[in-house]
GROMACS .gro file of C-alpha atoms in nm:
model
  234
    1UNK     CA    1   9.209   8.403  13.944
    2UNK     CA    2   9.510   8.603  13.774
    3UNK     CA    3   9.302   8.856  13.566
    4UNK     CA    4   9.656   8.971  13.422
    5UNK     CA    5   9.618   8.653  13.198
    6UNK     CA    6   9.377   8.854  13.001
    7UNK     CA    7   9.634   9.119  12.912
    8UNK     CA    8   9.794   8.810  12.690
    9UNK     CA    9   9.501   8.787  12.463
   10UNK     CA   10   9.538   8.971  12.123
   11UNK     CA   11   9.342   9.300  12.071
   12UNK     CA   12   9.353   9.593  11.841
   13UNK     CA   13   9.306   9.970  11.941
   14UNK     CA   14   9.034  10.155  11.755
   15UNK     CA   15   8.798  10.473  11.790
   16UNK     CA   16   8.447  10.387  11.783
   17UNK     CA   17   8.213  10.674  11.692
   18UNK     CA   18   7.844  10.707  11.679
   19UNK     CA   19   7.555  11.003  11.671
   20UNK     CA   20   7.260  11.071  11.834
   21UNK     CA   21   7.050  11.334  11.603
   22UNK     CA   22   7.316  11.601  11.547
   23UNK     CA   23   7.525  11.516  11.850
   24UNK     CA   24   7.882  11.310  11.779
   25UNK     CA   25   8.090  11.111  12.013
   26UNK     CA   26   8.372  10.863  12.009
   27UNK     CA   27   8.570  10.654  12.236
   28UNK     CA   28   8.860  10.429  12.241
   29UNK     CA   29   8.764  10.054  12.218
   30UNK     CA   30   8.963   9.715  12.188
   31UNK     CA   31   8.719   9.464  12.138
   32UNK     CA   32   8.624   9.508  11.752
   33UNK     CA   33   8.636   9.197  11.530
   34UNK     CA   34   8.497   9.082  11.197
   35UNK     CA   35   8.228   8.829  11.191
   36UNK     CA   36   8.174   8.715  10.834
   37UNK     CA   37   8.221   8.800  10.497
   38UNK     CA   38   7.879   8.726  10.331
   39UNK     CA   39   7.759   8.945  10.424
   40UNK     CA   40   8.030   9.153  10.575
   41UNK     CA   41   7.962   9.199  10.948
   42UNK     CA   42   8.169   9.303  11.245
   43UNK     CA   43   8.104   9.349  11.612
   44UNK     CA   44   8.208   9.598  11.880
   45UNK     CA   45   8.166   9.576  12.271
   46UNK     CA   46   8.068   9.880  12.441
   47UNK     CA   47   8.042   9.958  12.815
   48UNK     CA   48   7.674  10.048  12.893
   49UNK     CA   49   7.791  10.344  13.116
   50UNK     CA   50   7.959  10.502  12.809
   51UNK     CA   51   7.814  10.800  12.604
   52UNK     CA   52   7.911  10.596  12.304
   53UNK     CA   53   7.675  10.331  12.401
   54UNK     CA   54   7.381  10.561  12.448
   55UNK     CA   55   7.441  10.689  12.087
   56UNK     CA   56   7.476  10.365  11.917
   57UNK     CA   57   7.145  10.239  12.102
   58UNK     CA   58   6.984  10.564  11.960
   59UNK     CA   59   7.108  10.573  11.580
   60UNK     CA   60   7.188  10.196  11.527
   61UNK     CA   61   7.505  10.305  11.338
   62UNK     CA   62   7.878  10.326  11.441
   63UNK     CA   63   8.238  10.383  11.263
   64UNK     CA   64   8.554  10.214  11.361
   65UNK     CA   65   8.878  10.373  11.290
   66UNK     CA   66   9.198  10.172  11.326
   67UNK     CA   67   9.461  10.336  11.522
   68UNK     CA   68   9.834  10.330  11.412
   69UNK     CA   69  10.115  10.216  11.634
   70UNK     CA   70  10.279  10.571  11.582
   71UNK     CA   71   9.956  10.742  11.718
   72UNK     CA   72  10.052  11.001  11.989
   73UNK     CA   73   9.944  10.889  12.357
   74UNK     CA   74   9.763  11.234  12.411
   75UNK     CA   75   9.516  11.137  12.088
   76UNK     CA   76   9.444  10.812  12.270
   77UNK     CA   77   9.392  10.988  12.612
   78UNK     CA   78   9.166  11.245  12.449
   79UNK     CA   79   8.907  10.943  12.346
   80UNK     CA   80   8.997  10.708  12.617
   81UNK     CA   81   9.012  10.928  12.947
   82UNK     CA   82   8.750  11.185  12.890
   83UNK     CA   83   8.384  11.165  12.887
   84UNK     CA   84   8.178  11.308  12.614
   85UNK     CA   85   7.942  11.438  12.840
   86UNK     CA   86   8.213  11.679  12.994
   87UNK     CA   87   8.399  11.769  12.672
   88UNK     CA   88   8.364  11.756  12.273
   89UNK     CA   89   8.625  11.480  12.199
   90UNK     CA   90   8.597  11.573  11.846
   91UNK     CA   91   8.708  11.945  11.871
   92UNK     CA   92   9.032  12.008  11.708
   93UNK     CA   93   9.042  11.635  11.558
   94UNK     CA   94   9.013  11.598  11.159
   95UNK     CA   95   8.728  11.405  11.083
   96UNK     CA   96   8.456  11.355  10.828
   97UNK     CA   97   8.110  11.235  10.875
   98UNK     CA   98   8.055  10.921  10.667
   99UNK     CA   99   7.758  10.802  10.468
  100UNK     CA  100   7.578  10.701  10.793
  101UNK     CA  101   7.616  11.060  10.945
  102UNK     CA  102   7.883  10.921  11.179
  103UNK     CA  103   8.200  11.083  11.229
  104UNK     CA  104   8.516  10.892  11.090
  105UNK     CA  105   8.827  11.005  11.274
  106UNK     CA  106   9.092  11.071  11.004
  107UNK     CA  107   9.362  11.213  11.183
  108UNK     CA  108   9.528  10.886  11.346
  109UNK     CA  109   9.378  10.601  11.139
  110UNK     CA  110   9.478  10.383  10.870
  111UNK     CA  111   9.141  10.237  10.781
  112UNK     CA  112   8.792  10.266  10.892
  113UNK     CA  113   8.468  10.095  10.864
  114UNK     CA  114   8.097  10.208  10.880
  115UNK     CA  115   7.819   9.977  11.007
  116UNK     CA  116   7.452   9.957  11.059
  117UNK     CA  117   7.346   9.775  11.366
  118UNK     CA  118   7.164   9.467  11.289
  119UNK     CA  119   7.170   9.300  11.628
  120UNK     CA  120   7.294   9.328  11.966
  121UNK     CA  121   7.388   9.094  12.270
  122UNK     CA  122   7.355   9.207  12.641
  123UNK     CA  123   7.691   9.093  12.819
  124UNK     CA  124   7.653   9.235  13.185
  125UNK     CA  125   7.853   9.546  13.196
  126UNK     CA  126   7.850   9.560  12.804
  127UNK     CA  127   7.660   9.533  12.482
  128UNK     CA  128   7.808   9.363  12.177
  129UNK     CA  129   7.671   9.546  11.878
  130UNK     CA  130   7.679   9.349  11.551
  131UNK     CA  131   7.694   9.565  11.236
  132UNK     CA  132   7.661   9.525  10.879
  133UNK     CA  133   7.937   9.674  10.720
  134UNK     CA  134   7.823   9.943  10.457
  135UNK     CA  135   8.161  10.113  10.379
  136UNK     CA  136   8.513  10.036  10.441
  137UNK     CA  137   8.830  10.250  10.337
  138UNK     CA  138   9.221  10.236  10.366
  139UNK     CA  139   9.336  10.574  10.468
  140UNK     CA  140   9.703  10.516  10.443
  141UNK     CA  141   9.979  10.263  10.509
  142UNK     CA  142  10.071  10.171  10.858
  143UNK     CA  143  10.107   9.928  11.144
  144UNK     CA  144   9.788   9.872  11.365
  145UNK     CA  145   9.833   9.920  11.722
  146UNK     CA  146   9.753   9.642  11.947
  147UNK     CA  147   9.634   9.641  12.305
  148UNK     CA  148   9.968   9.512  12.405
  149UNK     CA  149  10.152   9.771  12.210
  150UNK     CA  150   9.964  10.063  12.406
  151UNK     CA  151  10.031   9.876  12.747
  152UNK     CA  152  10.414   9.883  12.657
  153UNK     CA  153  10.422  10.235  12.510
  154UNK     CA  154  10.273  10.361  12.809
  155UNK     CA  155  10.541  10.183  13.011
  156UNK     CA  156  10.800  10.363  12.808
  157UNK     CA  157  10.874  10.157  12.523
  158UNK     CA  158  10.877  10.349  12.175
  159UNK     CA  159  10.655  10.293  11.892
  160UNK     CA  160  10.947  10.216  11.667
  161UNK     CA  161  11.039   9.909  11.894
  162UNK     CA  162  10.713   9.734  11.742
  163UNK     CA  163  10.761   9.844  11.364
  164UNK     CA  164  10.644  10.193  11.370
  165UNK     CA  165  10.780  10.513  11.199
  166UNK     CA  166  10.790  10.770  11.447
  167UNK     CA  167  11.150  10.920  11.549
  168UNK     CA  168  11.129  11.171  11.861
  169UNK     CA  169  11.243  11.498  11.709
  170UNK     CA  170  11.626  11.553  11.819
  171UNK     CA  171  11.662  11.201  11.978
  172UNK     CA  172  11.923  10.941  11.881
  173UNK     CA  173  12.019  10.606  12.029
  174UNK     CA  174  12.337  10.741  12.210
  175UNK     CA  175  12.146  11.009  12.378
  176UNK     CA  176  11.906  10.759  12.495
  177UNK     CA  177  12.154  10.544  12.646
  178UNK     CA  178  12.329  10.829  12.804
  179UNK     CA  179  12.039  10.948  12.997
  180UNK     CA  180  12.021  10.800  13.366
  181UNK     CA  181  11.725  11.010  13.492
  182UNK     CA  182  11.454  10.839  13.675
  183UNK     CA  183  11.126  10.744  13.519
  184UNK     CA  184  10.802  10.853  13.686
  185UNK     CA  185  10.451  10.672  13.658
  186UNK     CA  186  10.111  10.828  13.637
  187UNK     CA  187   9.919  10.678  13.914
  188UNK     CA  188   9.576  10.742  13.724
  189UNK     CA  189   9.639  10.559  13.411
  190UNK     CA  190   9.996  10.401  13.440
  191UNK     CA  191  10.171  10.614  13.175
  192UNK     CA  192  10.541  10.625  13.254
  193UNK     CA  193  10.756  10.923  13.186
  194UNK     CA  194  11.085  10.823  13.040
  195UNK     CA  195  11.355  11.122  13.026
  196UNK     CA  196  11.528  10.936  12.744
  197UNK     CA  197  11.231  10.973  12.536
  198UNK     CA  198  11.073  11.278  12.657
  199UNK     CA  199  10.731  11.379  12.560
  200UNK     CA  200  10.789  11.560  12.196
  201UNK     CA  201  10.410  11.581  12.132
  202UNK     CA  202  10.384  11.825  12.449
  203UNK     CA  203  10.732  11.980  12.355
  204UNK     CA  204  10.940  11.802  12.602
  205UNK     CA  205  11.272  11.713  12.430
  206UNK     CA  206  11.427  11.374  12.491
  207UNK     CA  207  11.670  11.417  12.782
  208UNK     CA  208  11.467  11.641  12.993
  209UNK     CA  209  11.428  11.493  13.352
  210UNK     CA  210  11.116  11.487  13.551
  211UNK     CA  211  11.203  11.773  13.760
  212UNK     CA  212  11.283  12.001  13.463
  213UNK     CA  213  10.945  11.953  13.304
  214UNK     CA  214  10.739  12.285  13.331
  215UNK     CA  215  10.478  12.259  13.614
  216UNK     CA  216  10.184  12.297  13.388
  217UNK     CA  217  10.283  11.984  13.191
  218UNK     CA  218  10.002  11.720  13.208
  219UNK     CA  219  10.007  11.344  13.161
  220UNK     CA  220   9.997  11.285  12.758
  221UNK     CA  221   9.719  11.021  12.816
  222UNK     CA  222   9.494  11.105  13.087
  223UNK     CA  223   9.559  11.493  13.151
  224UNK     CA  224   9.648  11.497  13.516
  225UNK     CA  225   9.925  11.705  13.653
  226UNK     CA  226  10.253  11.613  13.762
  227UNK     CA  227  10.165  11.571  14.116
  228UNK     CA  228   9.980  11.249  14.020
  229UNK     CA  229  10.300  11.082  13.932
  230UNK     CA  230  10.530  10.873  14.147
  231UNK     CA  231  10.904  10.776  14.089
  232UNK     CA  232  10.945  10.428  13.964
  233UNK     CA  233  11.154  10.231  14.178
  234UNK     CA  234  11.413   9.991  14.010
   0.00000   0.00000   0.00000
């Protein structure tokens, strides 16, 4: 079976949050969908090993924030490649607690939903939580990020290629074409550092070769060091 075929299915990219008492946590999820209009219901699929799963089980509430295509990769990495058991993922992140007491991420979101769990389905490694939507708001205009976008941006493609509005500071098309430096791939998460784009969110200007990146630079997605990168052949 070619499991890569599943990458061709269309998904969005979301931050799903929940609470357990006064403890708050969130994670990246790509399986979120509306089920019905009357009543308004939606579903999320969460891995049973994740802390967010434990919190949703305990509180029976969750929020979903829609990630825009121009969200920085280190933001996604914070929620997707770190465990809430080891770090406070919401530290330094702009959010509010909604009417259910669950955090609503506001820093990189274009819309959010609040839901109360009314049912759940056990699906081997995951649980599909079905929630009644009790609140929904549009935060700002923007293009939602898809799972396909995410994988292509990790591979060096720019958000604006998909209709996003981000332009790397100091970059231009001529500069990008003139750069002939090698690309390097993170062996942990697959992020590709492209010298033509640099990593402006971490202070690395476009046109900076991998060799010239400071030694304390880390992967903007998963946070590992330069020693975990390999040259991309071809």
